[in-house]
Short mmCIF file of C-alpha atoms in Angstrom, two decimals:
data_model
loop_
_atom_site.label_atom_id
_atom_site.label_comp_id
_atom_site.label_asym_id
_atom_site.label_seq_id
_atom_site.Cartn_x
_atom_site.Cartn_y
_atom_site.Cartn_z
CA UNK Q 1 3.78 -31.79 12.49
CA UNK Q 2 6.45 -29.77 10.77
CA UNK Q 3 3.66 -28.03 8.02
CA UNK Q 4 1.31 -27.48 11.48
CA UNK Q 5 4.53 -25.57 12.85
CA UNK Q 6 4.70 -23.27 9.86
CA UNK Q 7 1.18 -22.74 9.75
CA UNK Q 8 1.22 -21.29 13.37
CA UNK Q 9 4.35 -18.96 12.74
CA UNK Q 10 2.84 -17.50 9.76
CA UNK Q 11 -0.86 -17.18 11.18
CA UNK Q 12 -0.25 -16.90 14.79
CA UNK Q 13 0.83 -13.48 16.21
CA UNK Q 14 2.52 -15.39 18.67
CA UNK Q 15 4.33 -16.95 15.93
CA UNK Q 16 5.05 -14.49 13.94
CA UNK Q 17 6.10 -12.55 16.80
CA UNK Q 18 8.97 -15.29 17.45
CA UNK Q 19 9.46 -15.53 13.45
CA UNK Q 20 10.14 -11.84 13.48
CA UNK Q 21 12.60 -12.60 16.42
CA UNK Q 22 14.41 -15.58 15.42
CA UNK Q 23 15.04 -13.84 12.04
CA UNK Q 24 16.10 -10.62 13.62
CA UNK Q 25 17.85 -11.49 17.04
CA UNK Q 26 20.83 -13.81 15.51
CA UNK Q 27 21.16 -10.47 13.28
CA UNK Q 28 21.64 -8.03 16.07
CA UNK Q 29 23.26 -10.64 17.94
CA UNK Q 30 26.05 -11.01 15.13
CA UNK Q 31 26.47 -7.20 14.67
CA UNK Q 32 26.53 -6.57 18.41
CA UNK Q 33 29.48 -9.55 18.43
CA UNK Q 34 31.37 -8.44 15.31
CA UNK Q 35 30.93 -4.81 16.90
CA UNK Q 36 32.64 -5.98 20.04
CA UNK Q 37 35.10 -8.24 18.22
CA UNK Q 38 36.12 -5.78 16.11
CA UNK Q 39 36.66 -3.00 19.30
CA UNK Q 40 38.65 -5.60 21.39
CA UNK Q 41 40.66 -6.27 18.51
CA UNK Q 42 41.13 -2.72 17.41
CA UNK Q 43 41.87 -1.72 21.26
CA UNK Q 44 44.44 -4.57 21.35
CA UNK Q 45 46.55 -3.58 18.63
CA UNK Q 46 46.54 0.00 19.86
CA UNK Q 47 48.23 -1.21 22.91
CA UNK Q 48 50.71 -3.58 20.52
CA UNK Q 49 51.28 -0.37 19.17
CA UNK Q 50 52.16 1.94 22.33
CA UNK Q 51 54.23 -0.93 23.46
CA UNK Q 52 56.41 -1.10 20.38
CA UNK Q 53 57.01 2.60 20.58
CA UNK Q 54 57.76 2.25 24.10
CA UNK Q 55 60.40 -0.27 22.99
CA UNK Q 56 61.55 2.09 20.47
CA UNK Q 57 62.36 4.58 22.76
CA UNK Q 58 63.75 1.93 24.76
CA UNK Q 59 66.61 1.40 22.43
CA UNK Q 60 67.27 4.62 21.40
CA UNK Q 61 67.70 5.43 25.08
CA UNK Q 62 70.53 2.39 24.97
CA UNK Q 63 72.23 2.98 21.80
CA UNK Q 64 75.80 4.58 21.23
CA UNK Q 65 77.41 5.96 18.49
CA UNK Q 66 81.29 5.79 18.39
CA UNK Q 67 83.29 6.51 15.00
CA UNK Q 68 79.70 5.38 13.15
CA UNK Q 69 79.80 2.45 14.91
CA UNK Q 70 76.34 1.45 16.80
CA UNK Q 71 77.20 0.23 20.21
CA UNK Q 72 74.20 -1.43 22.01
CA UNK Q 73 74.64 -2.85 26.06
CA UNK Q 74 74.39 -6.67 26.65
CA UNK Q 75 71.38 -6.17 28.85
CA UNK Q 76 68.29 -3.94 28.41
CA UNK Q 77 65.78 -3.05 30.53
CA UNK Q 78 63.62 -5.34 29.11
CA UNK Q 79 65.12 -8.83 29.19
CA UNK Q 80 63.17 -10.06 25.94
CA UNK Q 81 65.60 -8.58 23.99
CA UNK Q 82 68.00 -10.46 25.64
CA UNK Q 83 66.39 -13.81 25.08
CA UNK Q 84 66.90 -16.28 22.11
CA UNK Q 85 63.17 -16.30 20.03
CA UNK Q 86 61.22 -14.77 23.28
CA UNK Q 87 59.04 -13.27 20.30
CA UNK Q 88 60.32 -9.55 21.14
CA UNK Q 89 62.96 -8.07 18.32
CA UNK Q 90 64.97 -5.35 17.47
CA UNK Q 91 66.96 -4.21 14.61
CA UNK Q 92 68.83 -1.20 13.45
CA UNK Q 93 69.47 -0.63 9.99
CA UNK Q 94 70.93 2.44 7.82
CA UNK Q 95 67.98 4.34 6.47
CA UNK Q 96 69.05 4.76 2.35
CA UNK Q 97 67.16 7.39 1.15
CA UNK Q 98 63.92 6.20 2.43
CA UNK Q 99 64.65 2.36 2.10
CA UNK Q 100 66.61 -0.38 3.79
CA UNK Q 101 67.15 -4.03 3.16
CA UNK Q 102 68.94 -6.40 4.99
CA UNK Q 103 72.34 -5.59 3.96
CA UNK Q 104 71.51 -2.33 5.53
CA UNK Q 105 71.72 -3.82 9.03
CA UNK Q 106 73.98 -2.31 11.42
CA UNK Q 107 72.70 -4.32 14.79
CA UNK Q 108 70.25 -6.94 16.03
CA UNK Q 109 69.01 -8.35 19.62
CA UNK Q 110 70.15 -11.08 21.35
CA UNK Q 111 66.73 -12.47 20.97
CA UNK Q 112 66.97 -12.40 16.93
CA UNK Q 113 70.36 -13.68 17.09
CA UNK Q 114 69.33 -16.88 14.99
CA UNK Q 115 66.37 -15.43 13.00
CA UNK Q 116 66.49 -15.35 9.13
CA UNK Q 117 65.06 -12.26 7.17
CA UNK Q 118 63.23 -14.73 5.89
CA UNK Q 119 61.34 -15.79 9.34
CA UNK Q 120 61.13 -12.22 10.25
CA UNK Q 121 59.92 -12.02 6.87
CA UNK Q 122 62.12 -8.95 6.15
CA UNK Q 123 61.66 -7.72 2.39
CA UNK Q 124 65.34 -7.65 0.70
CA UNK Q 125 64.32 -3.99 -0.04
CA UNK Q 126 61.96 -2.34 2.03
CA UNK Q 127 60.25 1.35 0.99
CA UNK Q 128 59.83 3.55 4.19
CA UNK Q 129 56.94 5.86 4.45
CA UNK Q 130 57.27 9.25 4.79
CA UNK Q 131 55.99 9.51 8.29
CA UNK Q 132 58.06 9.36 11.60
CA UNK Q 133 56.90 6.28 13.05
CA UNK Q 134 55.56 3.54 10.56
CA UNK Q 135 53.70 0.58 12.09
CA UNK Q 136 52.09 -2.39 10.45
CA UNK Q 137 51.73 -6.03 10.85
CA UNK Q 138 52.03 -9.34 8.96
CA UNK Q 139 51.15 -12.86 9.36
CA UNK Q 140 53.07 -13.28 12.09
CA UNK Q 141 54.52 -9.72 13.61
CA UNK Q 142 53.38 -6.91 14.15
CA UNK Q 143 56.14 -4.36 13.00
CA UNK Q 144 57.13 -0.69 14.05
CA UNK Q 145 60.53 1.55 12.44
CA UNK Q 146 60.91 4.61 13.97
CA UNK Q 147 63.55 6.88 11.69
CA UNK Q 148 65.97 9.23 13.02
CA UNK Q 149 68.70 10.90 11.60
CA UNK Q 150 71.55 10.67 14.22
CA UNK Q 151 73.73 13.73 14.79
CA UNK Q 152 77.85 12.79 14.82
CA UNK Q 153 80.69 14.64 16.39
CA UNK Q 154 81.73 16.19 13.16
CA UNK Q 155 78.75 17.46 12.80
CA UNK Q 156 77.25 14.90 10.22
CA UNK Q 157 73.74 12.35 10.49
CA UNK Q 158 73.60 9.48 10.49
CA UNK Q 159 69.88 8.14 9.52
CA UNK Q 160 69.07 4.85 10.98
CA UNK Q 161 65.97 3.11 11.09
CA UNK Q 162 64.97 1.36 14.32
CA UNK Q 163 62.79 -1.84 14.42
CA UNK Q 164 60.87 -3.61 16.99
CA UNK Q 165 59.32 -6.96 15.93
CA UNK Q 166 56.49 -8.65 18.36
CA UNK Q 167 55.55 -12.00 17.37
CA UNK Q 168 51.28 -12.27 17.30
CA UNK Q 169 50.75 -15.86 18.88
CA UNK Q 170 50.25 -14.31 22.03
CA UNK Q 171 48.04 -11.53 20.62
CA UNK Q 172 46.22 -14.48 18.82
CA UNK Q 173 46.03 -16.78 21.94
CA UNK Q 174 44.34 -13.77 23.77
CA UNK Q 175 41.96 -12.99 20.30
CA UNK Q 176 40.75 -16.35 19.93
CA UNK Q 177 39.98 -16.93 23.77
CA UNK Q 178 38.09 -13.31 23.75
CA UNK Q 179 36.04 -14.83 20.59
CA UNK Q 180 34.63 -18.19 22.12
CA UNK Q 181 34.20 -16.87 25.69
CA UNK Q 182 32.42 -13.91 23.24
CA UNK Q 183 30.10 -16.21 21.35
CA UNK Q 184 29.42 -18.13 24.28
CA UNK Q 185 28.21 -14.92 25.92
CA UNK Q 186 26.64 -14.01 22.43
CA UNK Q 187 25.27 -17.58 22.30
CA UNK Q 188 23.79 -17.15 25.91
CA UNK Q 189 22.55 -13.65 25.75
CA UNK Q 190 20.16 -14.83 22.47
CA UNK Q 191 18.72 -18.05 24.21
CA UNK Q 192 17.51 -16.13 27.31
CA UNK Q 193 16.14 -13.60 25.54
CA UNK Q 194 14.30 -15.63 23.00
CA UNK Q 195 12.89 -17.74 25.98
CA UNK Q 196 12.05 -14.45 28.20
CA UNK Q 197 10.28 -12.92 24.93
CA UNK Q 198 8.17 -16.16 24.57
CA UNK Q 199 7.07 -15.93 27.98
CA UNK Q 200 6.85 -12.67 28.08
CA UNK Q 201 4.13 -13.13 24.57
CA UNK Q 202 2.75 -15.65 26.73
CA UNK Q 203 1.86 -13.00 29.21
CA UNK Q 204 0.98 -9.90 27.20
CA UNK Q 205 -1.58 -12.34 24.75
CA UNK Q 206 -3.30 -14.25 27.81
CA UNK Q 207 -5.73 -11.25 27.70
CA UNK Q 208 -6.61 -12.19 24.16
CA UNK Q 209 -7.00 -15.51 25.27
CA UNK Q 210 -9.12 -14.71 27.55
CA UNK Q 211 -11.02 -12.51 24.92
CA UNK Q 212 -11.81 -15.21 22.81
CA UNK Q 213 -12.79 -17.71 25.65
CA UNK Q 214 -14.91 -14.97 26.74
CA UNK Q 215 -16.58 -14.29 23.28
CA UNK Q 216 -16.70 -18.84 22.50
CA UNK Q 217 -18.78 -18.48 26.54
CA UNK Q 218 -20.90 -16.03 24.48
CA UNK Q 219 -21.81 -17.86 21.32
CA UNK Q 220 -22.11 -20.92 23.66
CA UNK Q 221 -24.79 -19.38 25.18
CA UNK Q 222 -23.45 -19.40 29.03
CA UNK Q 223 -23.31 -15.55 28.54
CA UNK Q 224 -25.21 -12.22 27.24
CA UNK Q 225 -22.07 -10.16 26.65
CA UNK Q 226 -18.44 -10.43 26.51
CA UNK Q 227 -17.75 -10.08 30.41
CA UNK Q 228 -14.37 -9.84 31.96
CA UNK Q 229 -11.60 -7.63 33.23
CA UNK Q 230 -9.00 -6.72 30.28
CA UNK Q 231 -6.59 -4.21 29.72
CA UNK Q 232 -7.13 -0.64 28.36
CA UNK Q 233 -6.17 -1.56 24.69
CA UNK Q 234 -8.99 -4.34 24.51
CA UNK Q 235 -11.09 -2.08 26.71
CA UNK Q 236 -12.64 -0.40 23.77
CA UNK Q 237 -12.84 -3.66 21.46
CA UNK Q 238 -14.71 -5.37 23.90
CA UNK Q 239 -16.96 -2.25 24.77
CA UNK Q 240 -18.00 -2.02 21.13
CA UNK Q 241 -18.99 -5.73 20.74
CA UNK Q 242 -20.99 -5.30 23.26
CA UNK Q 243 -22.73 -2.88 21.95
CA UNK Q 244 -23.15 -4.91 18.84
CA UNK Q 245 -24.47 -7.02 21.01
CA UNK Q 246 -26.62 -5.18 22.35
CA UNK Q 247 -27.92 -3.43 19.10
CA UNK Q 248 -28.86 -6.83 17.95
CA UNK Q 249 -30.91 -7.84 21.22
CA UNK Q 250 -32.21 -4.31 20.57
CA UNK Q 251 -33.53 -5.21 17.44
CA UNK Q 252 -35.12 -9.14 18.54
CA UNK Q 253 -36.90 -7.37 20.67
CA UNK Q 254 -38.26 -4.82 18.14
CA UNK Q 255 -39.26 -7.17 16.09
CA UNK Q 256 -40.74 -9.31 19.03
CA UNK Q 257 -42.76 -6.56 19.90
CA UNK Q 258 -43.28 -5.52 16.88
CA UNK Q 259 -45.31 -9.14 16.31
CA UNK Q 260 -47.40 -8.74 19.32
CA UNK Q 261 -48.46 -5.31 18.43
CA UNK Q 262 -49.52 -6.60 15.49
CA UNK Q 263 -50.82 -9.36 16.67
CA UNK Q 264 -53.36 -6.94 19.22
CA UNK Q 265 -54.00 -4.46 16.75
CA UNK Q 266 -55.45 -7.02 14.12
CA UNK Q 267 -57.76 -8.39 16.48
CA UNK Q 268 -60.61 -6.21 17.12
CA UNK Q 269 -60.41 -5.24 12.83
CA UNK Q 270 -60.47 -9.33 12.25
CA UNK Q 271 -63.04 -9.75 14.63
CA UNK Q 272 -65.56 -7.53 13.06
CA UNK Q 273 -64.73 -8.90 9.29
CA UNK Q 274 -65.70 -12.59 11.17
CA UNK Q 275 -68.86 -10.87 12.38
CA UNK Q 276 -69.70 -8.87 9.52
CA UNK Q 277 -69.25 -12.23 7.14
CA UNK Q 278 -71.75 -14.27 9.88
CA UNK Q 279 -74.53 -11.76 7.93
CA UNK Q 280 -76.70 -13.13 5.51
CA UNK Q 281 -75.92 -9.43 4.02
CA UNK Q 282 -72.70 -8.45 3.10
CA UNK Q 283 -71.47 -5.14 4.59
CA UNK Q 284 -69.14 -4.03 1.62
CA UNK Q 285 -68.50 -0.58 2.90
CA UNK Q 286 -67.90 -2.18 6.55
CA UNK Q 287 -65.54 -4.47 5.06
CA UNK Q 288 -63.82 -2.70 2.88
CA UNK Q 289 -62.73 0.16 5.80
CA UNK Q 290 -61.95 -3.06 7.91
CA UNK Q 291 -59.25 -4.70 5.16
CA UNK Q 292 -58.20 -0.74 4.85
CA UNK Q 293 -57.76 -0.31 8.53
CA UNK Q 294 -55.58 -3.96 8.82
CA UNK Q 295 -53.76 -2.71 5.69
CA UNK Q 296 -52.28 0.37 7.43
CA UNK Q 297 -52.14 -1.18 10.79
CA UNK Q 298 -49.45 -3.98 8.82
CA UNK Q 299 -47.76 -0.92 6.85
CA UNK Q 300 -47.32 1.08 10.13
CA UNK Q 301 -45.50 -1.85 12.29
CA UNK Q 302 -43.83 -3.09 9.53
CA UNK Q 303 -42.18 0.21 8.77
CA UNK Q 304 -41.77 0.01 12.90
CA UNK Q 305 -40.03 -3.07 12.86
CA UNK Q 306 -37.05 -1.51 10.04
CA UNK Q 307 -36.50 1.93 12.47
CA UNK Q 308 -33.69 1.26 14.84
CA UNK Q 309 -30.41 3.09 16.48
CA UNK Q 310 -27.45 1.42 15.45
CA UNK Q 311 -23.91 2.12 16.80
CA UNK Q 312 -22.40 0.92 13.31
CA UNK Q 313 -23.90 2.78 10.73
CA UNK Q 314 -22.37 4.55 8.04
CA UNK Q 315 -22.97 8.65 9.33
CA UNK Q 316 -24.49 10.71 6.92
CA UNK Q 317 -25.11 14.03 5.82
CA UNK Q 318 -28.66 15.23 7.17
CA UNK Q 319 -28.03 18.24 5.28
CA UNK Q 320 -27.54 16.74 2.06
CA UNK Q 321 -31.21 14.44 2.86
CA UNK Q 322 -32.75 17.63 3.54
CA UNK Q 323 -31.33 19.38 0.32
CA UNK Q 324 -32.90 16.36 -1.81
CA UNK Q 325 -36.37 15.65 0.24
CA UNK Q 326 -36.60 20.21 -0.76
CA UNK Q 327 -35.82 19.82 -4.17
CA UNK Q 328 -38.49 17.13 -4.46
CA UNK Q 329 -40.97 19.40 -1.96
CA UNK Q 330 -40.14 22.82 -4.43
CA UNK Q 331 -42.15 20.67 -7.42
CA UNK Q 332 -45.27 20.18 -5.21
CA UNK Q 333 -45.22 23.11 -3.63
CA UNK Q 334 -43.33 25.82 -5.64
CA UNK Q 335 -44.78 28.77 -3.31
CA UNK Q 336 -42.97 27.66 -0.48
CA UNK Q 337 -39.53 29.41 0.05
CA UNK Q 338 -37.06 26.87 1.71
CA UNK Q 339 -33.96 28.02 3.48
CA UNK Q 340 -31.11 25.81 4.23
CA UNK Q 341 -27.81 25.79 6.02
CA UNK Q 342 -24.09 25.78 4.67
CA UNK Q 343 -23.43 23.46 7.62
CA UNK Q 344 -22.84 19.87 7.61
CA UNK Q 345 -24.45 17.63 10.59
CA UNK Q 346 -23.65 14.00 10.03
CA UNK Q 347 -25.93 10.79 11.87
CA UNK Q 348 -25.46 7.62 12.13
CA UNK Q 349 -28.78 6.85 11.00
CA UNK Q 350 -30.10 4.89 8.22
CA UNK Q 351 -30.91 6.95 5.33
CA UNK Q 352 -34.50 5.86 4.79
CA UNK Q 353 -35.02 6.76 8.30
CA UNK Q 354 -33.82 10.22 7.90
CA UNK Q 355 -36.12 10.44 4.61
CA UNK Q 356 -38.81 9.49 6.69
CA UNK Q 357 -38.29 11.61 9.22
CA UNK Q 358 -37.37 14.85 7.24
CA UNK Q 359 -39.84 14.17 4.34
CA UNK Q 360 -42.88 13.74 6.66
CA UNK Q 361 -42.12 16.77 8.67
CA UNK Q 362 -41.24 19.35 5.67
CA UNK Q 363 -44.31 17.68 3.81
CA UNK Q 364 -46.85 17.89 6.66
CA UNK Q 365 -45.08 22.10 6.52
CA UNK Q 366 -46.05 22.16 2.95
CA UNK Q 367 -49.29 20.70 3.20
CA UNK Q 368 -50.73 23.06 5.86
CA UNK Q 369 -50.03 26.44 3.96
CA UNK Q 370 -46.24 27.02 5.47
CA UNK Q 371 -45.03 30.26 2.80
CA UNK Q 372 -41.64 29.54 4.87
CA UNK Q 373 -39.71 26.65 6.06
CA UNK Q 374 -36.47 26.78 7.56
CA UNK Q 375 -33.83 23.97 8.31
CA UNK Q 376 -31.39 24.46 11.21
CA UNK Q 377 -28.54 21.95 12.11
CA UNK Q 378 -26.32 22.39 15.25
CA UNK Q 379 -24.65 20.87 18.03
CA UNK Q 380 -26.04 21.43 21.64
CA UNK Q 381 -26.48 19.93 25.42
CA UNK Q 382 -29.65 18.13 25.56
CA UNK Q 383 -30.78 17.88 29.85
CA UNK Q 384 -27.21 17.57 30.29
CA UNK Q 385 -26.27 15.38 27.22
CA UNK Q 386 -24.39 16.31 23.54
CA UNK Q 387 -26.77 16.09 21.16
CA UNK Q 388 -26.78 16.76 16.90
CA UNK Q 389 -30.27 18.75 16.74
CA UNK Q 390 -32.41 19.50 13.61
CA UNK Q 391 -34.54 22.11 13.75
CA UNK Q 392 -37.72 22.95 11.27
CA UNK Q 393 -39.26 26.40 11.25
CA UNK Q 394 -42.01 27.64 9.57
CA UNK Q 395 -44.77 30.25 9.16
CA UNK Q 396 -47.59 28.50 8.56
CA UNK Q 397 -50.80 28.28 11.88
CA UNK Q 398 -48.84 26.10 13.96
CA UNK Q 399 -50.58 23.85 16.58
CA UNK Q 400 -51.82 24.80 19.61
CA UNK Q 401 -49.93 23.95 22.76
CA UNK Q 402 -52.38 21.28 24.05
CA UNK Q 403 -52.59 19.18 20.41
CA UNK Q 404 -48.99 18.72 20.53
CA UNK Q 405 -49.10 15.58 22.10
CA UNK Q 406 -51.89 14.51 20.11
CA UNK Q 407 -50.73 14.72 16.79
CA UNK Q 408 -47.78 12.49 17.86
CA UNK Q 409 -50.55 9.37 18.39
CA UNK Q 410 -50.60 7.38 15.93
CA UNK Q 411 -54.36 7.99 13.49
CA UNK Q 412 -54.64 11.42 15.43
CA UNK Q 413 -54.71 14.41 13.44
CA UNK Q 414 -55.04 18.06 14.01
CA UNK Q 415 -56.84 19.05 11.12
CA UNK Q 416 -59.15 16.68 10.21
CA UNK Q 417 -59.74 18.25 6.85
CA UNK Q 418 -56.54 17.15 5.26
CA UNK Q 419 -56.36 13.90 3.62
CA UNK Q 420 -54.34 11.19 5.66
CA UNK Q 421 -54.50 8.41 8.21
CA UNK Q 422 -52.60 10.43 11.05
CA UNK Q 423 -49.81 8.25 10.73
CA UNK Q 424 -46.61 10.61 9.61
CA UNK Q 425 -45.76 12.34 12.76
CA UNK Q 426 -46.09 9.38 14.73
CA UNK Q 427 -43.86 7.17 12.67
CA UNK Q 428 -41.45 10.10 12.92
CA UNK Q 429 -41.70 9.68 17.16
CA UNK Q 430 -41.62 5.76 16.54
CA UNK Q 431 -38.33 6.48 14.68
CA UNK Q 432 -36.79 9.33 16.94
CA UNK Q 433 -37.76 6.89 20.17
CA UNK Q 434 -36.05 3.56 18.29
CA UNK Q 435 -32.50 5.79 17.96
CA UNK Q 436 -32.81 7.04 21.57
CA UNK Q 437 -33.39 10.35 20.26
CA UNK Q 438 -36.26 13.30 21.22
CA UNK Q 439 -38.86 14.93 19.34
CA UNK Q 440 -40.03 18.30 20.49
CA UNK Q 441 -42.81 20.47 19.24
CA UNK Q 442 -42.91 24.56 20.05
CA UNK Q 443 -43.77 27.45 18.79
CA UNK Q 444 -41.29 28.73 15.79
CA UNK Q 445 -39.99 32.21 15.74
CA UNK Q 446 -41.49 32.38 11.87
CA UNK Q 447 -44.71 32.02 13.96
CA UNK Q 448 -45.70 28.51 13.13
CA UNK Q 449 -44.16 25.38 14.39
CA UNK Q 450 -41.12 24.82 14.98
CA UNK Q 451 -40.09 20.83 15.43
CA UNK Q 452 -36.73 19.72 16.53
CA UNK Q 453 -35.28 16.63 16.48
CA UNK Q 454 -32.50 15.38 19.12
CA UNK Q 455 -29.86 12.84 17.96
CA UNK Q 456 -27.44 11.48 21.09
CA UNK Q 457 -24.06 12.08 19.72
CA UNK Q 458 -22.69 8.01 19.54
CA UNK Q 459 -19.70 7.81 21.01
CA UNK Q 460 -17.21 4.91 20.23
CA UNK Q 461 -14.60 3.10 22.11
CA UNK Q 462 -10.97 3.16 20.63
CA UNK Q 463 -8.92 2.71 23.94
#
C-alpha cells in the first residue's frame, strides 16, 4: 500500500501537486511563525524597554541629594519598588570612571532589600558603555542604567548610575503562551489549507477526468470523437484530437474508396482479357494494352490512396521543392529560363506530394515548348478564406479556355501528340482535392498558362 502511495505522488499531478505542498507549506508555515515570533518578541522587549526608562525617570524625579548623600522617599509612585521581590528593582551606584561594582552602591529599593548581587547577578565590576542609556538583558532580567552626572551646591558632579531591574518570568509567561496559542494557529492554518488545496485539485482536475473518460468512451467505441464541455485550456487539446481523429477517418475512407475504385475500374479491362483468352486465337496486342491499361489504372489509385491533408505534418519549404524539382528540370531542358522567388511559403504537406505536384506541372511546362517558367509564392484570401498560393507562369501556347477542364480528367490530354497516359495533371487535382486545396487554370501574363495552386492555411488549437 505504502510503495502504491509513492507511486501516485511521484506520477500523479495530483500527487505531486500535494508533494510539492507538503514539502513547501510546513516551510512557509515555519518562516511565517518564526517571522511572527520573532516580531512579538522584538515588540515586547521594546515596551520592557520604554517601561524601564519610564522607571528611570521615575527615580530621578524622587531622588535628593543632601551633603552627597542620596535621599530616596519611602513610597514611589509605583508601589513595586516598594515591595519585597515584586520582580521590579532599582539601584543607584557611583559611576567610577565608566564602571561600578557593588561596592559602588549608594541606594537600593525596598523591593531588593534582600537580593544578593549574586541573584541580581550584578558583575563585581561592571564596564559602562559610552552611551546615555544602556539596556540589556540576562537570564533572568532585563537591565537598564541610565548615567548622569549630578550637579552639587558647590558647584561639583556627582556621576551616578541609575538601575532598574525587571525580572523576565512574566515576559516569559506571556512569550511562551503567545508561542503555543501561535503554533496552534500555525498548526491550524496548514491543515485547512492542505485540505482546501486537495479539494480544490479535486475540482480544477475533474475536467481531465472527464477528458480521459471521454477519450476511454472513444477507444471503447461508444463514440466518434472526444465530445464534451471543458474549459478553455483543454479546449484546444481536445479540438486537435479531434482532428486527428478525423484525419484518420479521412484516410479509411480514402483507402475504402480507393478499393472500390479499383475494384470498378478493373472490371471492364478484366473482362475483356476473360473474353479475349475464350479465343482459340490469342489477341497479343489486345492483351497486352489490356495488362497495360490495369497496370496504370493500379499505379494511379495506388498513388491516390498515399495523397492526403494532414493537420500534423511537418511544414515545409515549397520553395526549396521547387528549387530542387528546377535544378533537375534545367538538365532536361536547359533552354528553359526558370525564375524563382526569395520568399519562403511553408505547407504542411507531405513532401512527395509537393514533388508530385510541382514536378508534374513544371515538367508538363517543359515538355510543351515553355522558353519561360515562373514560380510565385504568396499569401492571399481565397472566396473569403486565407490561403498559401503557388503560382506557375509560363510562355509557352497555353490551353484554350474550354480544355481546361479536360486536361484535369484523368487519361485526357490536350495534345495528343506528346507521349503520356494523361495522368499528371489529374493526379495533381486528386492531390490538391485530398488536402482541401484548389487547382485553377488561366491564362498567364507570360502568355501561356498560368496554374495556381490553393493551400487552406491549417490553423491549430493552443487555447
Amino acid at each position: 500500500m505504502i510503495k502504491l502511495s509513492a507511486q501516485w505522488l511521484i506520477q500523479s499531478i495530483m500527487g505531486r501537486l500535494l508533494l510539492a505542498s507538503l514539502a513547501l507549506l510546513p516551510l512557509l508555515i515555519g518562516a511565517t511563525g518564526i517571522g511572527l515570533d520573532r516580531a512579538f518578541q522584538q515588540s515586547l522587549v521594546a515596551a520592557e524597554k520604554l517601561r524601564l526608562t519610564s522607571q528611570v525617570y521615575l527615580l530621578l524625579a524622587a531622588v535628593d541629594i543632601d551633603d552627597g548623600q542620596i535621599i530616596m522617599p519611602k513610597v514611589f509612585t509605583e508601589p513595586q519598588f516598594s515591595q519585597p521581590g515584586s520582580g521590579l528593582y532599582g539601584f543607584i551606584h557611583r559611576d567610577d570612571n565608566g564602571k561600578f561594582g557593588s561596592h559602588d552602591e549608594r541606594w537600593r529599593s525596598s523591593s531588593a532589600q534582600w537580593l544578593s548581587a549574586e541573584q541580581l547577578l550584578i558583575e563585581p565590576t561592571h564596564k559602562l558603555s559610552s552611551s546615555l542609556i544602556e539596556f540589556s538583558e540576562s537570564e533572568q532580567f532585563f537591565i537598564l542604567h541610565y548615567r548622569v552626572r549630578w550637579e552639587l551646591a558647590d558647584q561639583s558632579h556627582l556621576p551616578l548610575v541609575f538601575s532598574v531591574y525587571q525580572d523576565k518570568a512574566s515576559f516569559d509567561t506571556g512569550l511562551a503562551a503567545f508561542r503555543a496559542e501561535l503554533i496552534y494557529w500555525m498548526a491550524t492554518i496548514a491543515i485547512v489549507t492542505l485540505l482546501t488545496q486537495f479539494f480544490l485539485l479535486l475540482w480544477g482536475l475533474l475536467p481531465l477526468r472527464r477528458l480521459t473518460q471521454s477519450v476511454a468512451a472513444f477507444t471503447r467505441g461508444e463514440t466518434s470523437r472526444v465530445q464534451g464541455e471543458f474549459p478553455m485550456e483543454l479546449r484546444g487539446l481536445t479540438r486537435n484530437v479531434n482532428a486527428l481523429l478525423e484525419s484518420e477517418k479521412r484516410l479509411r475512407e480514402r483507402y475504402r474508396n480507393t478499393l472500390a475504385d479499383l475494384a470498378h475500374s478493373v472490371k471492364t479491362p478484366l473482362a475483356v482479357v476473360q473474353n479475349a483468352l475464350r479465343d482459340t486465337e490469342l489477341d497479343k496486342p489486345l492483351l497486352w494494352e489490356q495488362m497495360q491499361r490495369m497496370q496504370d489504372i493500379v499505379s494511379h489509385q495506388l498513388q491516390r490512396a498515399q495523397i492526403g491533408r494532414s493537420d500534423f505534418l511537418t511544414a515545409i519549404d515549397a520553395v526549396v521543392i521547387a528549387r530542387r524539382i528546377v535544378n533537375s528540370l534545367k538538365k532536361l531542358h536547359p533552354q528553359v529560363h526558370f525564375n524563382l522567388p526569395d520568399a519562403e511559403l511553408f505547407l504542411r504537406i507531405d513532401e512527395k506530394d509537393l514533388f508530385e505536384l510541382l514536378g508534374n506541372t513544371l515538367e508538363n511546362a517543359c515538355k510543351y515548348g515553355a522558353q519561360r517558367i515562373a514560380v510565385r509564392v504568396a499569401s492571399d484570401v481565397h472566396r473569403g478564406e486565407p490561403y498559401n498560393v503557388i503560382s506557375l507562369d509560363d510562355d509557352g501556347p497555353g490551353v484554350p479556355g474550354h480544355l481546361r477542364e479536360t486536361i484535369l480528367s484523368r487519361g485526357q490530354r490536350a495534345d495528343e501528340k506528346q507521349a503520356g497516359q494523361g495522368l499528371g495533371l489529374a493526379l495533381v487535382q486528386d492531390i490538391m482535392m485530398a488536402y482541401g486545396g484548389e487547382l485553377e487554370l488561366s491564362t498567364s501574363e507570360l502568355g501561356g498558362l498560368q496554374v495556381k495552386f490553393f493551400f487552406p492555411t491549417l490553423k491549430v488549437s493552443v487555447g
